[in-house]
Tab-separated table of C-alpha atoms in Angstrom:
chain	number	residue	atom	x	y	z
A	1	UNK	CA	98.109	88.063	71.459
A	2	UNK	CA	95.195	86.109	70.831
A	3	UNK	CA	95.094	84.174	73.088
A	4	UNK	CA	92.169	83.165	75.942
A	5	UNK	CA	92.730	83.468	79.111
A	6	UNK	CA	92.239	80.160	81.625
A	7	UNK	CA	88.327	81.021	83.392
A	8	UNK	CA	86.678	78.501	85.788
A	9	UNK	CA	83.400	79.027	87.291
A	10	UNK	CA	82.900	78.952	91.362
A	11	UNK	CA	79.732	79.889	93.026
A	12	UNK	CA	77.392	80.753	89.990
A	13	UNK	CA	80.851	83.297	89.375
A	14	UNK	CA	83.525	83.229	86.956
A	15	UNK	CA	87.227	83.660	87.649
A	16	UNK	CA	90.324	83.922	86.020
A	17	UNK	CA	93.394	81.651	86.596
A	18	UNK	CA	95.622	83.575	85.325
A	19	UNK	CA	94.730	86.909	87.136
A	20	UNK	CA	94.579	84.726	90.507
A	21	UNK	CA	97.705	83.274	89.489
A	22	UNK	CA	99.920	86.752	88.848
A	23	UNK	CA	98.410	88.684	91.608
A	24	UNK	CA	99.338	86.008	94.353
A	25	UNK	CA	102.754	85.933	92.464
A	26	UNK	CA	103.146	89.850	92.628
A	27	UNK	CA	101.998	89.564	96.252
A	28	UNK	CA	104.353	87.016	97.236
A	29	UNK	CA	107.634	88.866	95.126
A	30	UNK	CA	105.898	91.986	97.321
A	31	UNK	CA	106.009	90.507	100.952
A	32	UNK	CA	109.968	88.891	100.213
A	33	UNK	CA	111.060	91.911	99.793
A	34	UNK	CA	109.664	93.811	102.488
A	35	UNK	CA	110.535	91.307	104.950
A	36	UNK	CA	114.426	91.263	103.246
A	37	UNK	CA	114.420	95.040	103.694
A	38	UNK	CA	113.481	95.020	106.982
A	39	UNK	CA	114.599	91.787	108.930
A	40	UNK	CA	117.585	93.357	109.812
A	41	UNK	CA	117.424	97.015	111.035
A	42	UNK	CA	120.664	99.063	111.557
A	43	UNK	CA	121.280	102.759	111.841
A	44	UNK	CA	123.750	102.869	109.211
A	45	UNK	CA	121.694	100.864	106.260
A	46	UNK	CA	122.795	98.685	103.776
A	47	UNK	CA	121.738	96.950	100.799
A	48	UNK	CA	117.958	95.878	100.836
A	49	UNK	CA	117.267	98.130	103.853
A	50	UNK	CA	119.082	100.897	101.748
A	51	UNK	CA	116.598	100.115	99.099
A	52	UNK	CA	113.558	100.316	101.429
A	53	UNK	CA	114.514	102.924	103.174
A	54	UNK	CA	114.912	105.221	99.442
A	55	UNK	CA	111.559	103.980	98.525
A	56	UNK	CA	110.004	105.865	101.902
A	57	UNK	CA	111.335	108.478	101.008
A	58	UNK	CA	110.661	108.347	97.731
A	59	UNK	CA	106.868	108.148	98.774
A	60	UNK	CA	107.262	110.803	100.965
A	61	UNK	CA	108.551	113.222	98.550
A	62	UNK	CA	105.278	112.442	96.571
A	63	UNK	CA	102.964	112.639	99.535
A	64	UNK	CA	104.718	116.196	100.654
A	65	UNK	CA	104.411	116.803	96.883
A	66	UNK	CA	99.843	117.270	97.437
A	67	UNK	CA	99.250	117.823	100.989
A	68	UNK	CA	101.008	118.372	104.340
A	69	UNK	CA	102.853	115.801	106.239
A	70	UNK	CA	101.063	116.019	109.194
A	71	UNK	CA	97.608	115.362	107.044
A	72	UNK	CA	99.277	112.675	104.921
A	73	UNK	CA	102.095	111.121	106.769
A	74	UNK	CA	98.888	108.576	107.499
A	75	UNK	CA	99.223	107.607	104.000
A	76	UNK	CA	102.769	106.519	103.297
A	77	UNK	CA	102.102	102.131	104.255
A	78	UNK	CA	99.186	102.546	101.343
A	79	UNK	CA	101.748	104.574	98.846
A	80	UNK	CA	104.629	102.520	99.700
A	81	UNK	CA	102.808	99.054	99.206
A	82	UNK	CA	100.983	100.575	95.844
A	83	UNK	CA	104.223	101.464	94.469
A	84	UNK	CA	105.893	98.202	94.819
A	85	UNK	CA	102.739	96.177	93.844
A	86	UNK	CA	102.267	98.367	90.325
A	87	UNK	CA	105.700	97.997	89.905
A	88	UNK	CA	106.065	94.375	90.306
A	89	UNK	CA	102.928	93.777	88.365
A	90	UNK	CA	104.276	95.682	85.363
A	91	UNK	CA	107.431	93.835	85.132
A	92	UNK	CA	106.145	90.341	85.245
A	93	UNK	CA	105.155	89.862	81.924
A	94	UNK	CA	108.299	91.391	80.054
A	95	UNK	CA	111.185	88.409	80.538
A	96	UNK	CA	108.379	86.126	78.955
A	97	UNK	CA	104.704	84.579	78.371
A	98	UNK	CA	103.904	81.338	79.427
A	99	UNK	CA	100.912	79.739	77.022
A	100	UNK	CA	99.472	76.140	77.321
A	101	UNK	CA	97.425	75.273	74.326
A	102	UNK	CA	95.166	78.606	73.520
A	103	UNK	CA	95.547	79.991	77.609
A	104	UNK	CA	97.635	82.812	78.163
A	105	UNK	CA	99.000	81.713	82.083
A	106	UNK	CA	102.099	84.237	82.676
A	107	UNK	CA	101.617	87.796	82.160
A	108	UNK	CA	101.694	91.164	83.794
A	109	UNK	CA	98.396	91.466	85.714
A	110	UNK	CA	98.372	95.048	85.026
A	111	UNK	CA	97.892	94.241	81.679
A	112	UNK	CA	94.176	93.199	82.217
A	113	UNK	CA	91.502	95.929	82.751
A	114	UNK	CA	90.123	93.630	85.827
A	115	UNK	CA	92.785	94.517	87.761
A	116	UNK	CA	93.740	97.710	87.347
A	117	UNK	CA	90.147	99.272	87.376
A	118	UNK	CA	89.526	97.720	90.700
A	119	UNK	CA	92.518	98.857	92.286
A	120	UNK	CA	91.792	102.508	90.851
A	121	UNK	CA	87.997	101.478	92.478
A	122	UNK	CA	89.772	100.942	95.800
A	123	UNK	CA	91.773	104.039	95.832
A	124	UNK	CA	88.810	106.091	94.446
A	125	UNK	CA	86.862	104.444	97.536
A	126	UNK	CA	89.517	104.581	100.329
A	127	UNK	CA	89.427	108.546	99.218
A	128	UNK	CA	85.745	109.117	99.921
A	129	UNK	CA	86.470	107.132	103.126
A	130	UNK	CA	89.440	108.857	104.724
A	131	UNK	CA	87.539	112.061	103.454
A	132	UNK	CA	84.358	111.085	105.276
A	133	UNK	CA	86.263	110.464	108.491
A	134	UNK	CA	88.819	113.071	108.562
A	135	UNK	CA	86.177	116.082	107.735
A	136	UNK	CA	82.747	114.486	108.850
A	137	UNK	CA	80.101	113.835	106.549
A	138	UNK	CA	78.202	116.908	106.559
A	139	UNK	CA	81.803	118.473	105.808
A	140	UNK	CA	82.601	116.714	103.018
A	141	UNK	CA	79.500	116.658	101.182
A	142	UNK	CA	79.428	120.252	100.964
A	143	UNK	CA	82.789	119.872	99.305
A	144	UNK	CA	80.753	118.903	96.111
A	145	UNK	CA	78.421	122.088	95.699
A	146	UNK	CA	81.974	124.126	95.985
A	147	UNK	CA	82.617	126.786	94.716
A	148	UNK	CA	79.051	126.421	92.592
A	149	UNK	CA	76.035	124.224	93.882
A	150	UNK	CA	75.255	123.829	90.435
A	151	UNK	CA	79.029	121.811	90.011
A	152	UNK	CA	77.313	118.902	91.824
A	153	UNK	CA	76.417	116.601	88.416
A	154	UNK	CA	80.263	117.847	87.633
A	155	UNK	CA	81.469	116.288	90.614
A	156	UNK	CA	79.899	113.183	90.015
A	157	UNK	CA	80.717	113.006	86.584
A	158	UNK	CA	84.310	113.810	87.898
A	159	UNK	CA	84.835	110.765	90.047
A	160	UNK	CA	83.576	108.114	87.239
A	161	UNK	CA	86.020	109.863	85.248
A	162	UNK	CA	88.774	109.878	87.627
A	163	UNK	CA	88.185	105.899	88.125
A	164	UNK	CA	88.277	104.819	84.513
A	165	UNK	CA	91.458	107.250	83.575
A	166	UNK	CA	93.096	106.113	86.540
A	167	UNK	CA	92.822	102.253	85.724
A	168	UNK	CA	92.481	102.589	82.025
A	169	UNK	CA	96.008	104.307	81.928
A	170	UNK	CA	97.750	101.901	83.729
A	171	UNK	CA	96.236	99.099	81.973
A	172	UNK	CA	96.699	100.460	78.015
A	173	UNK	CA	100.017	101.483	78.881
A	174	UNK	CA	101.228	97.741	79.903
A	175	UNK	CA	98.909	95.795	77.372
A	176	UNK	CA	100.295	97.854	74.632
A	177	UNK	CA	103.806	97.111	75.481
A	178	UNK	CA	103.097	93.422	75.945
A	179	UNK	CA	101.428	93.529	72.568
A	180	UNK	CA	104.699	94.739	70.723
A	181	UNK	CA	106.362	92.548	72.748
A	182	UNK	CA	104.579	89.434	71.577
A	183	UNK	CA	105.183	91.041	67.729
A	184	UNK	CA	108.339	91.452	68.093
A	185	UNK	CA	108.714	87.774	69.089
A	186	UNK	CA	106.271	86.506	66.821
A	187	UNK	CA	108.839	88.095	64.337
A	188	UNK	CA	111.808	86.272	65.241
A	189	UNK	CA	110.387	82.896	65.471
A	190	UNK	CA	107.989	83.104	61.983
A	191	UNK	CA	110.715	82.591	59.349
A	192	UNK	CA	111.569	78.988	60.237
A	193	UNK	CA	108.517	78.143	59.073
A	194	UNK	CA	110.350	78.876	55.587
A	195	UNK	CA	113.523	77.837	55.894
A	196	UNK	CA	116.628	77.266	58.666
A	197	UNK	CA	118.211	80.292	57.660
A	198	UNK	CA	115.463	82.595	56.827
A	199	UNK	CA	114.465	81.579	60.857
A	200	UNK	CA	117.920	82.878	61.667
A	201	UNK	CA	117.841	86.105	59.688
A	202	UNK	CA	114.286	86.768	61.330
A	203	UNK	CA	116.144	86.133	65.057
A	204	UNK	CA	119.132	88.276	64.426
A	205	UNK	CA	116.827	91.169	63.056
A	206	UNK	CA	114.553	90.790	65.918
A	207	UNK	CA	117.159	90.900	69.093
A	208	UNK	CA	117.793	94.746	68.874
A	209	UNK	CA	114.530	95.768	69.204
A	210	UNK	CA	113.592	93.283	71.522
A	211	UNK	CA	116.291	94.050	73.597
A	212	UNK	CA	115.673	98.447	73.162
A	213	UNK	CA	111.443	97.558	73.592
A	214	UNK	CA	112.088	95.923	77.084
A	215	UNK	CA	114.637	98.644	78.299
A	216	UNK	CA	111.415	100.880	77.364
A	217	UNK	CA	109.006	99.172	78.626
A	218	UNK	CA	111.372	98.585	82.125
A	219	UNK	CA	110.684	102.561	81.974
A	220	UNK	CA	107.064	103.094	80.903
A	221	UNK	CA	106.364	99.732	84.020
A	222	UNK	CA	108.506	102.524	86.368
A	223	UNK	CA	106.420	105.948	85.101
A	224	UNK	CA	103.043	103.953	85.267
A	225	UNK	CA	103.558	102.822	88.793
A	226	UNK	CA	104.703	106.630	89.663
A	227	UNK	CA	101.760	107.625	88.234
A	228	UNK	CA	99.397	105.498	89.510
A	229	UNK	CA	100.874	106.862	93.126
A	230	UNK	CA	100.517	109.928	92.821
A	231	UNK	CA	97.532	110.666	91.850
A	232	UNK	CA	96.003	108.319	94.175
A	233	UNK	CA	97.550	110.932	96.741
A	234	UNK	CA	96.379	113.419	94.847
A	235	UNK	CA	92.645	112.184	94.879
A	236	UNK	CA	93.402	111.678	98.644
A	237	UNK	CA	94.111	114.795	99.110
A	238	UNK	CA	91.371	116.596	97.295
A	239	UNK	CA	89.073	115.010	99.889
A	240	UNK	CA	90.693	115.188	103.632
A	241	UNK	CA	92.677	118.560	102.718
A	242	UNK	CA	90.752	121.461	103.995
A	243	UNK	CA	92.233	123.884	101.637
A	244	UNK	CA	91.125	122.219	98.555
């Protein structure tokens, strides 16, 4: 809280270290355990296949959930690997924070706008895409004078919206909790400032909610990254369905 985050400047552009940083890290915790879950196929699964397997599913259940399989069964790699990468991301930042000097390094990289508007950019994107091939473009542009011509500007209006509530959800939901989370722990370390046993007073009174605000926040990472999935199928499926 506070804190800057680490910025250098490439190409006339500037970047974020930290944001690099915790996405490659989220991609790389990602990719292990994909490859765990499925070096070693059998037909009666077991422990990280188990796992991947009940995530498939799980994604199916939510694909089934806003359009047919046969429509969306296309869909399940990009719900599957969204899933995992929100949920990763969320987590990171709630065992700790790593700071050098004023520079915020280890966090969740959910918790910066940056990334979770573009990812809600790219699903908002890959929608008018798959909608564009699936129906043809003459098709689906007459999908935005429906039922009304005169709902075109609403349309429009609708899929800024639909961007900036789809990213700005996932990222207040994560800063917040990161926010307490630095209070909270702010809190327990302040009173040794004062004295030895104030400091251990402040620790002790600290630990319980520390300990009940990451058990939320475990849940709130798990909801967000639900979330986030389906309604990118959802949005999906408001543009390749044919009954929508």
């Amino acid at each position: 809280m506070g804190h800057e985050a680490p910025t250098f400047k490439l190409f006339g552009l500037w970047f974020s270290a930290s944001n690099m940083l915790m996405i490659t890290i989220a991609s790389v915790i990602v990719f292990i355990i994909a490859v765990l879950g499925t070096r070693t196929l059998a037909m009666k699964p077991t422990g990280a296949q188990n796992f991947m397997e009940w995530v498939m599913d799980f994604v199916r259940g939510i694909i089934k959930s806003s359009m047919d399989w046969q429509t969306g069964g296309r869909f399940q790699i990009l719900g599957i690997t969204l899933l995992m990468y929100i949920l990763v991301s969320n987590f990171l930042g709630l065992p700790f924070a790593v700071i050098f000097g004023h520079e915020l390094w280890w966090k969740s990289p959910t918790a910066d706008p940056t990334i979770t508007l573009t990812l809600a950019v790219m699903v908002v994107g890959l929608s008018h895409y798959y909608g564009i091939k699936m129906k043809g473009a003459r098709e689906y542009g007459k999908d935005f004078f429906k039922p009304m011509s005169f709902m075109f500007p609403l349309k429009i209006i609708e899929e800024f919206a639909n961007t900036l509530t789809l990213g700005l959800r996932l990222f207040g939901n994560i800063y917040a909790g990161e926010i307490l989370l630095g209070l909270i722990a702010g809190m327990a370390v302040s009173g040794y400032g004062e004295s030895f046993f104030g400091g251990i007073l402040g620790t002790i009174g600290a630990f319980i909610p520390m300990i009940a605000w990451q058990g939320f926040s475990i849940f709130v990472g798990a909801i967000q990254a639900y979330i986030f999935t389906m309604l990118t199928m959802v949005y999906i499926s408001h543009k390749v369905s044919t009954d929508h």
